[in-house]
mmCIF file of C-alpha atoms and ligand atoms in Angstrom:
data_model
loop_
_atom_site.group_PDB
_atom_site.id
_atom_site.type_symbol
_atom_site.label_atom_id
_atom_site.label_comp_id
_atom_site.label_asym_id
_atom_site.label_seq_id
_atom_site.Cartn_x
_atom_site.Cartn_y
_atom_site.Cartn_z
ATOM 1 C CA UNK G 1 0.000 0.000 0.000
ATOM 2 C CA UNK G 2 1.491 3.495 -0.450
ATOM 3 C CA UNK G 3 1.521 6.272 2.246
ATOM 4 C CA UNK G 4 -1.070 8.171 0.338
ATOM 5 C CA UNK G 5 -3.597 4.972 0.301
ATOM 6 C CA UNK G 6 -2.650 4.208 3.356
ATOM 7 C CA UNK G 7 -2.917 7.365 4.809
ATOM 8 C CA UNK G 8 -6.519 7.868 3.278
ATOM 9 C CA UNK G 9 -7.415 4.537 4.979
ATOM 10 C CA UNK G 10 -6.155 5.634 8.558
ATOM 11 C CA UNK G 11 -8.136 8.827 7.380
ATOM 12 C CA UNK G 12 -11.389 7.372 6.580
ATOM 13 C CA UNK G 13 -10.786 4.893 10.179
ATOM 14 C CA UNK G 14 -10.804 7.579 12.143
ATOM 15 C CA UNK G 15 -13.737 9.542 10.681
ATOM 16 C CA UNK G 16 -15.530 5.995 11.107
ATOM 17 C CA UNK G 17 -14.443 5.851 14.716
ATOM 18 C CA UNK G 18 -15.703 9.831 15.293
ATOM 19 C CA UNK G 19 -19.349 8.630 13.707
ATOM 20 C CA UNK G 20 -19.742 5.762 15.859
ATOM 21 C CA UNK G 21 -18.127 7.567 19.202
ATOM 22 C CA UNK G 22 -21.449 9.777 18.398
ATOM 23 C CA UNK G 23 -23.962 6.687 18.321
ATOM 24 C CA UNK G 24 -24.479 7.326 14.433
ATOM 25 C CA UNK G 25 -24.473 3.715 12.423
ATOM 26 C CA UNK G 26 -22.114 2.824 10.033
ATOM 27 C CA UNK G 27 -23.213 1.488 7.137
ATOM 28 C CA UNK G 28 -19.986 0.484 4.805
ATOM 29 C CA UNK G 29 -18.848 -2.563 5.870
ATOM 30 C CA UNK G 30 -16.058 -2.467 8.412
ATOM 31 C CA UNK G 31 -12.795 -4.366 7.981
ATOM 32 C CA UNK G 32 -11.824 -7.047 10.237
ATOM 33 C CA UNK G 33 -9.624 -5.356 12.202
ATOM 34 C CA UNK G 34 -11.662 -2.340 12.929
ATOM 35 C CA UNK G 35 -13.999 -2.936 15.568
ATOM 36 C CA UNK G 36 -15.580 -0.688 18.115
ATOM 37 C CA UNK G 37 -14.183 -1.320 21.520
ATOM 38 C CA UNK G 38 -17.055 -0.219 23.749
ATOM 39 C CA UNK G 39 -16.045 0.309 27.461
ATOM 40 C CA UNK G 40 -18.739 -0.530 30.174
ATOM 41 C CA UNK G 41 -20.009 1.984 32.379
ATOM 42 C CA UNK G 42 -18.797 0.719 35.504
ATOM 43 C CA UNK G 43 -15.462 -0.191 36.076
ATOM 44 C CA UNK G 44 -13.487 -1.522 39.035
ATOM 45 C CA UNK G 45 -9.959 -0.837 39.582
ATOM 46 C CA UNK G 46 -9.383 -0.397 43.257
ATOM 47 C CA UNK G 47 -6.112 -1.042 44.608
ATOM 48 C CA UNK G 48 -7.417 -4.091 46.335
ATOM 49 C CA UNK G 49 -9.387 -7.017 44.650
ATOM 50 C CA UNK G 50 -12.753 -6.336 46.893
ATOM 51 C CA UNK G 51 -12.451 -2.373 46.354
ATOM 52 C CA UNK G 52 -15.615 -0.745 44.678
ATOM 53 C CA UNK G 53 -15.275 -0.325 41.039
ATOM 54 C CA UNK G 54 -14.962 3.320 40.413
ATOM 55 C CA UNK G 55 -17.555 5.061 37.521
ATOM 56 C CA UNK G 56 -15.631 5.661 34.572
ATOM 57 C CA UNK G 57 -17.016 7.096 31.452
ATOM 58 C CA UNK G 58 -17.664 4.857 28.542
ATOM 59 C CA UNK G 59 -16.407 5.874 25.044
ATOM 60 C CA UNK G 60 -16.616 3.948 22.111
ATOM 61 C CA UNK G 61 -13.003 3.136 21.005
ATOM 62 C CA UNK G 62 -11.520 2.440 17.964
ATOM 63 C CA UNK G 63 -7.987 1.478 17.596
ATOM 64 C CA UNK G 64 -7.361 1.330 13.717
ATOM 65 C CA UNK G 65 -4.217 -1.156 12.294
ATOM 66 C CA UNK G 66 -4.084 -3.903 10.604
ATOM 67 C CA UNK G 67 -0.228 -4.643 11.908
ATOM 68 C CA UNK G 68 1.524 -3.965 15.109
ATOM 69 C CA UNK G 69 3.524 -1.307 13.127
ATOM 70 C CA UNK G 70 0.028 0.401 12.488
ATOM 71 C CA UNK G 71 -1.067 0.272 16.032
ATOM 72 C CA UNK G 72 2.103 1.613 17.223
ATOM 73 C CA UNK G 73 2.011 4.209 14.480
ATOM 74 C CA UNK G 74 -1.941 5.010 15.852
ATOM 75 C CA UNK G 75 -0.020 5.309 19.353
ATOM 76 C CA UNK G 76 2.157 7.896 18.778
ATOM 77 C CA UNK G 77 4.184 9.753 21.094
ATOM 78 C CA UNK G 78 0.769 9.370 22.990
ATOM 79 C CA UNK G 79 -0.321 12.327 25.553
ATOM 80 C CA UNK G 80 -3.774 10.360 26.302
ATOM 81 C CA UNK G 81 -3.070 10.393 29.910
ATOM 82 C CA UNK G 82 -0.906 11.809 32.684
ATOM 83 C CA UNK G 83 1.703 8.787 32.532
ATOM 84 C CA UNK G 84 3.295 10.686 29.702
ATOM 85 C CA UNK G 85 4.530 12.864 32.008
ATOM 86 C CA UNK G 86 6.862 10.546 33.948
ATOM 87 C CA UNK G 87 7.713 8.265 31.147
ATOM 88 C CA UNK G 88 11.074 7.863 29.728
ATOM 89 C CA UNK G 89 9.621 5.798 27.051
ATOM 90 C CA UNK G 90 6.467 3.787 25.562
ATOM 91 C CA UNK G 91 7.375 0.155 26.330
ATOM 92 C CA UNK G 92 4.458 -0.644 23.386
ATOM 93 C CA UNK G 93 5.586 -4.887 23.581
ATOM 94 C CA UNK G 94 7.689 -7.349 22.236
ATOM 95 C CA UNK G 95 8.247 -10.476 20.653
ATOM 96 C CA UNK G 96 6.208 -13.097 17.759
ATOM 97 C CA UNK G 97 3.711 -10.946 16.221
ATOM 98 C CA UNK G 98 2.295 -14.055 14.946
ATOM 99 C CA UNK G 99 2.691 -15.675 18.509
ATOM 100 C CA UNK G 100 0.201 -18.836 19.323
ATOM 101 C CA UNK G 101 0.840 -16.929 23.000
ATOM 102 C CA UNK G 102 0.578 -13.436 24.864
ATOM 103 C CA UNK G 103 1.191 -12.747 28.002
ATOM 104 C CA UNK G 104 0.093 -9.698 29.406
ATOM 105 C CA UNK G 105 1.148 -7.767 32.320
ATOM 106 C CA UNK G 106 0.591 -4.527 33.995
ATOM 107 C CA UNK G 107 2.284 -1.688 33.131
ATOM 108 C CA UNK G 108 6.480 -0.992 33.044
ATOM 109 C CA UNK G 109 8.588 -0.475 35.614
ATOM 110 C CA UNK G 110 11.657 1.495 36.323
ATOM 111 C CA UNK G 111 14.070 -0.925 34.084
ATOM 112 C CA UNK G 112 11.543 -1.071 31.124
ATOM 113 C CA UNK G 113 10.873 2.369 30.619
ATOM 114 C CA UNK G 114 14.301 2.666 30.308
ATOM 115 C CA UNK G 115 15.155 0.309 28.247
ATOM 116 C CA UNK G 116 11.319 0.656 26.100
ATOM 117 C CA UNK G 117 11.145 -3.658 26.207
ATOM 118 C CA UNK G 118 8.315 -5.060 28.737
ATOM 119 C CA UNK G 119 9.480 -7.336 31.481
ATOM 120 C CA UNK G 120 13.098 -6.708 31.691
ATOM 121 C CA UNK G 121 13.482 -6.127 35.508
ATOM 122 C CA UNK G 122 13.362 -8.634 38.491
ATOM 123 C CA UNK G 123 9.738 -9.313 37.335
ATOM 124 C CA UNK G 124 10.483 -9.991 33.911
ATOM 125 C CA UNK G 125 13.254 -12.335 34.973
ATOM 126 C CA UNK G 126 11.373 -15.057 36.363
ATOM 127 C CA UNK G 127 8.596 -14.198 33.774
ATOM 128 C CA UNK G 128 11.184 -14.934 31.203
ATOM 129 C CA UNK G 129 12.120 -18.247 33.118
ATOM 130 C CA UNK G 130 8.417 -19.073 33.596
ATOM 131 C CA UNK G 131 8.195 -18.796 29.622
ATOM 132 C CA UNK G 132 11.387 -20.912 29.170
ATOM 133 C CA UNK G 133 10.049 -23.536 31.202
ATOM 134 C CA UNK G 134 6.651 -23.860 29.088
ATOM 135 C CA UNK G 135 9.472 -24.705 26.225
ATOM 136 C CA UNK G 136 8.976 -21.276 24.509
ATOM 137 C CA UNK G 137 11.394 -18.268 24.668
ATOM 138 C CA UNK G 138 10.634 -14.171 24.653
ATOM 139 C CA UNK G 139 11.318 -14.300 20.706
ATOM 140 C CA UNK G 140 8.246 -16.893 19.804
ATOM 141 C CA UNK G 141 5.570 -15.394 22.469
ATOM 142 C CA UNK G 142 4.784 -11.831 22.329
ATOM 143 C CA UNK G 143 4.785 -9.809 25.913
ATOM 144 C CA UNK G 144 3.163 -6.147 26.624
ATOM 145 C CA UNK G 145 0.857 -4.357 29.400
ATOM 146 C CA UNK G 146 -2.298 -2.811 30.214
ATOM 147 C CA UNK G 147 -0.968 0.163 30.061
ATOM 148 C CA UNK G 148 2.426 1.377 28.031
ATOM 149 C CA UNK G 149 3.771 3.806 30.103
ATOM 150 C CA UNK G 150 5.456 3.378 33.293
ATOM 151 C CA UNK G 151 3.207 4.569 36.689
ATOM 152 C CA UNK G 152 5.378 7.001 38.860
ATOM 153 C CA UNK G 153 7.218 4.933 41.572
ATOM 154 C CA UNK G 154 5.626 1.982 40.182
ATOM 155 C CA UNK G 155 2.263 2.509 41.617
ATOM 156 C CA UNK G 156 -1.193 0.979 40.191
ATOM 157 C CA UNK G 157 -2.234 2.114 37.270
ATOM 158 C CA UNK G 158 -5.499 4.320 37.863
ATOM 159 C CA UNK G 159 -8.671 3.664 35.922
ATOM 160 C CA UNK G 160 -8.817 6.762 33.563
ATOM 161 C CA UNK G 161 -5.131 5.271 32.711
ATOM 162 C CA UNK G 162 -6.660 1.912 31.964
ATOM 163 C CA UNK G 163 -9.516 3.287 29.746
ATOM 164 C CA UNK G 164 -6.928 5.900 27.892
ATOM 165 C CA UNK G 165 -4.655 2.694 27.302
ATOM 166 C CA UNK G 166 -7.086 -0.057 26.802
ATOM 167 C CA UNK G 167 -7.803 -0.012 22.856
ATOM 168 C CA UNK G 168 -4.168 -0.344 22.065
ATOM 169 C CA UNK G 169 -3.853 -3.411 24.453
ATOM 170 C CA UNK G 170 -7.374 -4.962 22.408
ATOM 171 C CA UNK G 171 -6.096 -3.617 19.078
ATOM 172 C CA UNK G 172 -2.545 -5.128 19.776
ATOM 173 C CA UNK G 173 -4.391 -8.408 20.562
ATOM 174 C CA UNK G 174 -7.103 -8.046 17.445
ATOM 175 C CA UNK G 175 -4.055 -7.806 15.200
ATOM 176 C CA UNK G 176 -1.556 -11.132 16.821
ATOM 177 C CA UNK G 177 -5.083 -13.477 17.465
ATOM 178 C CA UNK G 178 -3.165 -15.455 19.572
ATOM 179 C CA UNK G 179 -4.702 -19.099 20.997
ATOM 180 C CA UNK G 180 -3.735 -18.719 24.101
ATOM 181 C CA UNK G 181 -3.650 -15.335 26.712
ATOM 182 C CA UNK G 182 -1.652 -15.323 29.699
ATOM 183 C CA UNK G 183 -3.157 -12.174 31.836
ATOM 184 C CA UNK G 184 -0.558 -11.642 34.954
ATOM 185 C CA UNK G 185 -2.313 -10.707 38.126
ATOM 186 C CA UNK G 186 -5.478 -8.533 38.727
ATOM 187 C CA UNK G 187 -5.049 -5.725 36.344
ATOM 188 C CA UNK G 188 -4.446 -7.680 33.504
ATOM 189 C CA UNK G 189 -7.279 -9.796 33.821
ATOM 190 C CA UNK G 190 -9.480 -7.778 35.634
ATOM 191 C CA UNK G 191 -9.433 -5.316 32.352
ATOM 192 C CA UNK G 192 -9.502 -8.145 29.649
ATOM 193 C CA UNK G 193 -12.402 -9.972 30.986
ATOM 194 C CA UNK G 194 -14.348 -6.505 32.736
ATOM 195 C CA UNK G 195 -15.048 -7.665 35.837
ATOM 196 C CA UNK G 196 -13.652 -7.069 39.168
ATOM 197 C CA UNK G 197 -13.390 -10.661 40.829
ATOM 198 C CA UNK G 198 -10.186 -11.419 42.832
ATOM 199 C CA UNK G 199 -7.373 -12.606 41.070
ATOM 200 C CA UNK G 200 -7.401 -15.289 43.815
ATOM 201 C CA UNK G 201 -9.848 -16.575 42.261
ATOM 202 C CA UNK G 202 -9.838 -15.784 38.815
ATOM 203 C CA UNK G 203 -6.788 -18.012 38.450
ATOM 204 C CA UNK G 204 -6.510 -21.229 36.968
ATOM 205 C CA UNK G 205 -9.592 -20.993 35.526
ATOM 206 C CA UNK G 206 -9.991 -20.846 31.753
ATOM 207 C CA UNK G 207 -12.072 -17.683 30.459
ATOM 208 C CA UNK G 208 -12.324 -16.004 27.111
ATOM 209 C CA UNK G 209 -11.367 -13.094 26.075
ATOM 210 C CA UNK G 210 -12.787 -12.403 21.973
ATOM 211 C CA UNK G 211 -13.702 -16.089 21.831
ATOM 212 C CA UNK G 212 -9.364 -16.452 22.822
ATOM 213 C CA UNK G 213 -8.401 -18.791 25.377
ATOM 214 C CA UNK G 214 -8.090 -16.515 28.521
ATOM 215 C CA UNK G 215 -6.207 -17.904 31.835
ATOM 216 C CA UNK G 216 -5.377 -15.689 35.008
ATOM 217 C CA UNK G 217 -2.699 -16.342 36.640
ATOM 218 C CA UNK G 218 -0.594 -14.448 39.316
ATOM 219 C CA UNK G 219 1.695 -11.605 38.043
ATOM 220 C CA UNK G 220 5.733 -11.890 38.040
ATOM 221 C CA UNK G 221 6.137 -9.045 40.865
ATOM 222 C CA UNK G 222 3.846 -10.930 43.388
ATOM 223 C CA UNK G 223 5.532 -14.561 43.092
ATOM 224 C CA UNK G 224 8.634 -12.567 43.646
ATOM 225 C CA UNK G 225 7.412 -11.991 47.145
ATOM 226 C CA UNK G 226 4.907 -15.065 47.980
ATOM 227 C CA UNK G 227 7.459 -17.752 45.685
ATOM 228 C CA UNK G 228 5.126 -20.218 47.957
ATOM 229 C CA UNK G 229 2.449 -19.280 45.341
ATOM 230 C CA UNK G 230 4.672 -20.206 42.212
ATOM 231 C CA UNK G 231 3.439 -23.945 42.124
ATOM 232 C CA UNK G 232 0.066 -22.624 41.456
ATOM 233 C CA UNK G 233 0.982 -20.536 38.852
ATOM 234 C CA UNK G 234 3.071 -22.955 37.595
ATOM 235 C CA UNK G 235 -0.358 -25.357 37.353
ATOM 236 C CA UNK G 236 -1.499 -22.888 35.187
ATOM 237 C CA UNK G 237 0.815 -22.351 32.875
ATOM 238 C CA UNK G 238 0.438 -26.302 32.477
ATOM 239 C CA UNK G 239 -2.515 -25.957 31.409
ATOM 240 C CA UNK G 240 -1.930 -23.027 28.964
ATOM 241 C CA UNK G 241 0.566 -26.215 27.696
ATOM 242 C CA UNK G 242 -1.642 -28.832 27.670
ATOM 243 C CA UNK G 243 -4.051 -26.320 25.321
ATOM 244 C CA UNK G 244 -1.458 -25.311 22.979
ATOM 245 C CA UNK G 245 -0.228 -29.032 22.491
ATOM 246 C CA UNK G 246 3.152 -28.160 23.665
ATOM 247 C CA UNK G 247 2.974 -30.990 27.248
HETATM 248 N N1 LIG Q 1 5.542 -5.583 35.487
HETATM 249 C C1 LIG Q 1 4.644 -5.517 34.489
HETATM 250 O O1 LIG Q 1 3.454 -5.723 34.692
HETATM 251 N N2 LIG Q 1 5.078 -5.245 33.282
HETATM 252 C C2 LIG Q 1 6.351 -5.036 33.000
HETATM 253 O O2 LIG Q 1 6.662 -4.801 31.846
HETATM 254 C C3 LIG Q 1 7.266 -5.128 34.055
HETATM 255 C C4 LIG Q 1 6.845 -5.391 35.292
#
């Protein structure tokens, strides 16, 4: 495609995305890979599992790309919400574009946003071992967050971050339709599968997520400090094997 055609497309995606934001139907037929993201009402993001899901306003999304380049691209040096401020860098993911698996995390810390690659740090250590030991490596799974842009002292990402963030997480997942999702800890799946159950108990249990295989399991950071907790996520990560064939 040239950058004229293409930049007519991106053009004509966006004016699509502005008449549907408003309520007004669409008629033309939309592409595959240009779907509204609609964001529910009611959201819950606390900074504990049980905490009451804070309102939220719900815009219709649309997150136009075909490829990851064209996501990215849609990105931008993004201003959408205050973590722009802080950041060093977007840490937008990494790895297979045409992975089988994604794991998903929640947002960067100190060590990715400098170096712009997701799960780099202490976290993304035993992630990476955690992925070794399901027989794949970083290079043939793909790995990004909720949110691309590293919270200030590494605190929780807040809900209007979420929302602002959200679409490029679904559109990056729209684009790599993965079989299999790995969402680490509460944020991650909590946001995927729009609800605000504990990740206690969200884990180990399969879910979908866009008619994907979905499983919870605990994030990196956590099993850093409860490592009695690793043989559970390691149960489900056997499972994410036994699905993909790979045990
Ligand atoms: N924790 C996350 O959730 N993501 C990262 O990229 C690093 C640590």
């Amino acid at each position: 495609m040239s950058d004229d055609v293409r930049d007519l497309a991106l053009e004509l995606r966006r004016h699509l995305a502005w008449q549907e934001s408003d309520g007004t139907r669409v008629l033309l037929k939309e592409p595959a890979a240009l779907r509204t993201v609609s964001v529910p009402p009611e959201r819950s993001r606390g900074s504990t599992a049980t905490a009451p899901a804070p309102k939220v306003e719900a815009p219709s999304v649309i997150v136009p790309g075909e490829t990851l380049d064209e996501v990215r691209r849609e990105l931008g040096e993004c201003t959408r919400c205050k973590l722009c401020n802080g950041r060093t860098q977007i840490v937008f993911g990494s790895g297979n574009p045409r992975a089988e698996l994604v794991f998903v995390g929640e947002g960067p810390g100190e060590e990715e946003d400098k170096q712009g690659i997701p799960f780099v740090g202490a976290a993304g250590q035993l992630l990476t071992k955690m992925i070794e030991a399901m027989k794949f490596s970083r290079d043939t799974v793909y790995i990004c967050n909720v949110v691309k842009c590293r919270p200030p002292g590494n605190r929780n990402p807040e809900p209007e971050e979420i929302q602002s963030c959200e679409p490029f997480l679904r559109a990056q997942l729209r684009v790599i339709k993965p079989r299999v999702i790995v969402a680490l800890g509460k944020f991650a799946s909590q946001t995927l599968l729009r609800e605000d159950t504990a990740i206690t108990r969200l884990r180990g249990q399969w879910r979908k997520y866009e008619g994907i295989d979905l499983m919870p399991t605990f994030h990196p950071a956590y099993l850093l400090r409860s490592p009695d907790e690793k043989k559970k996520a390691w149960m489900d990560l056997q499972e994410v094997m036994k699905r993909l064939g790979t045990k």
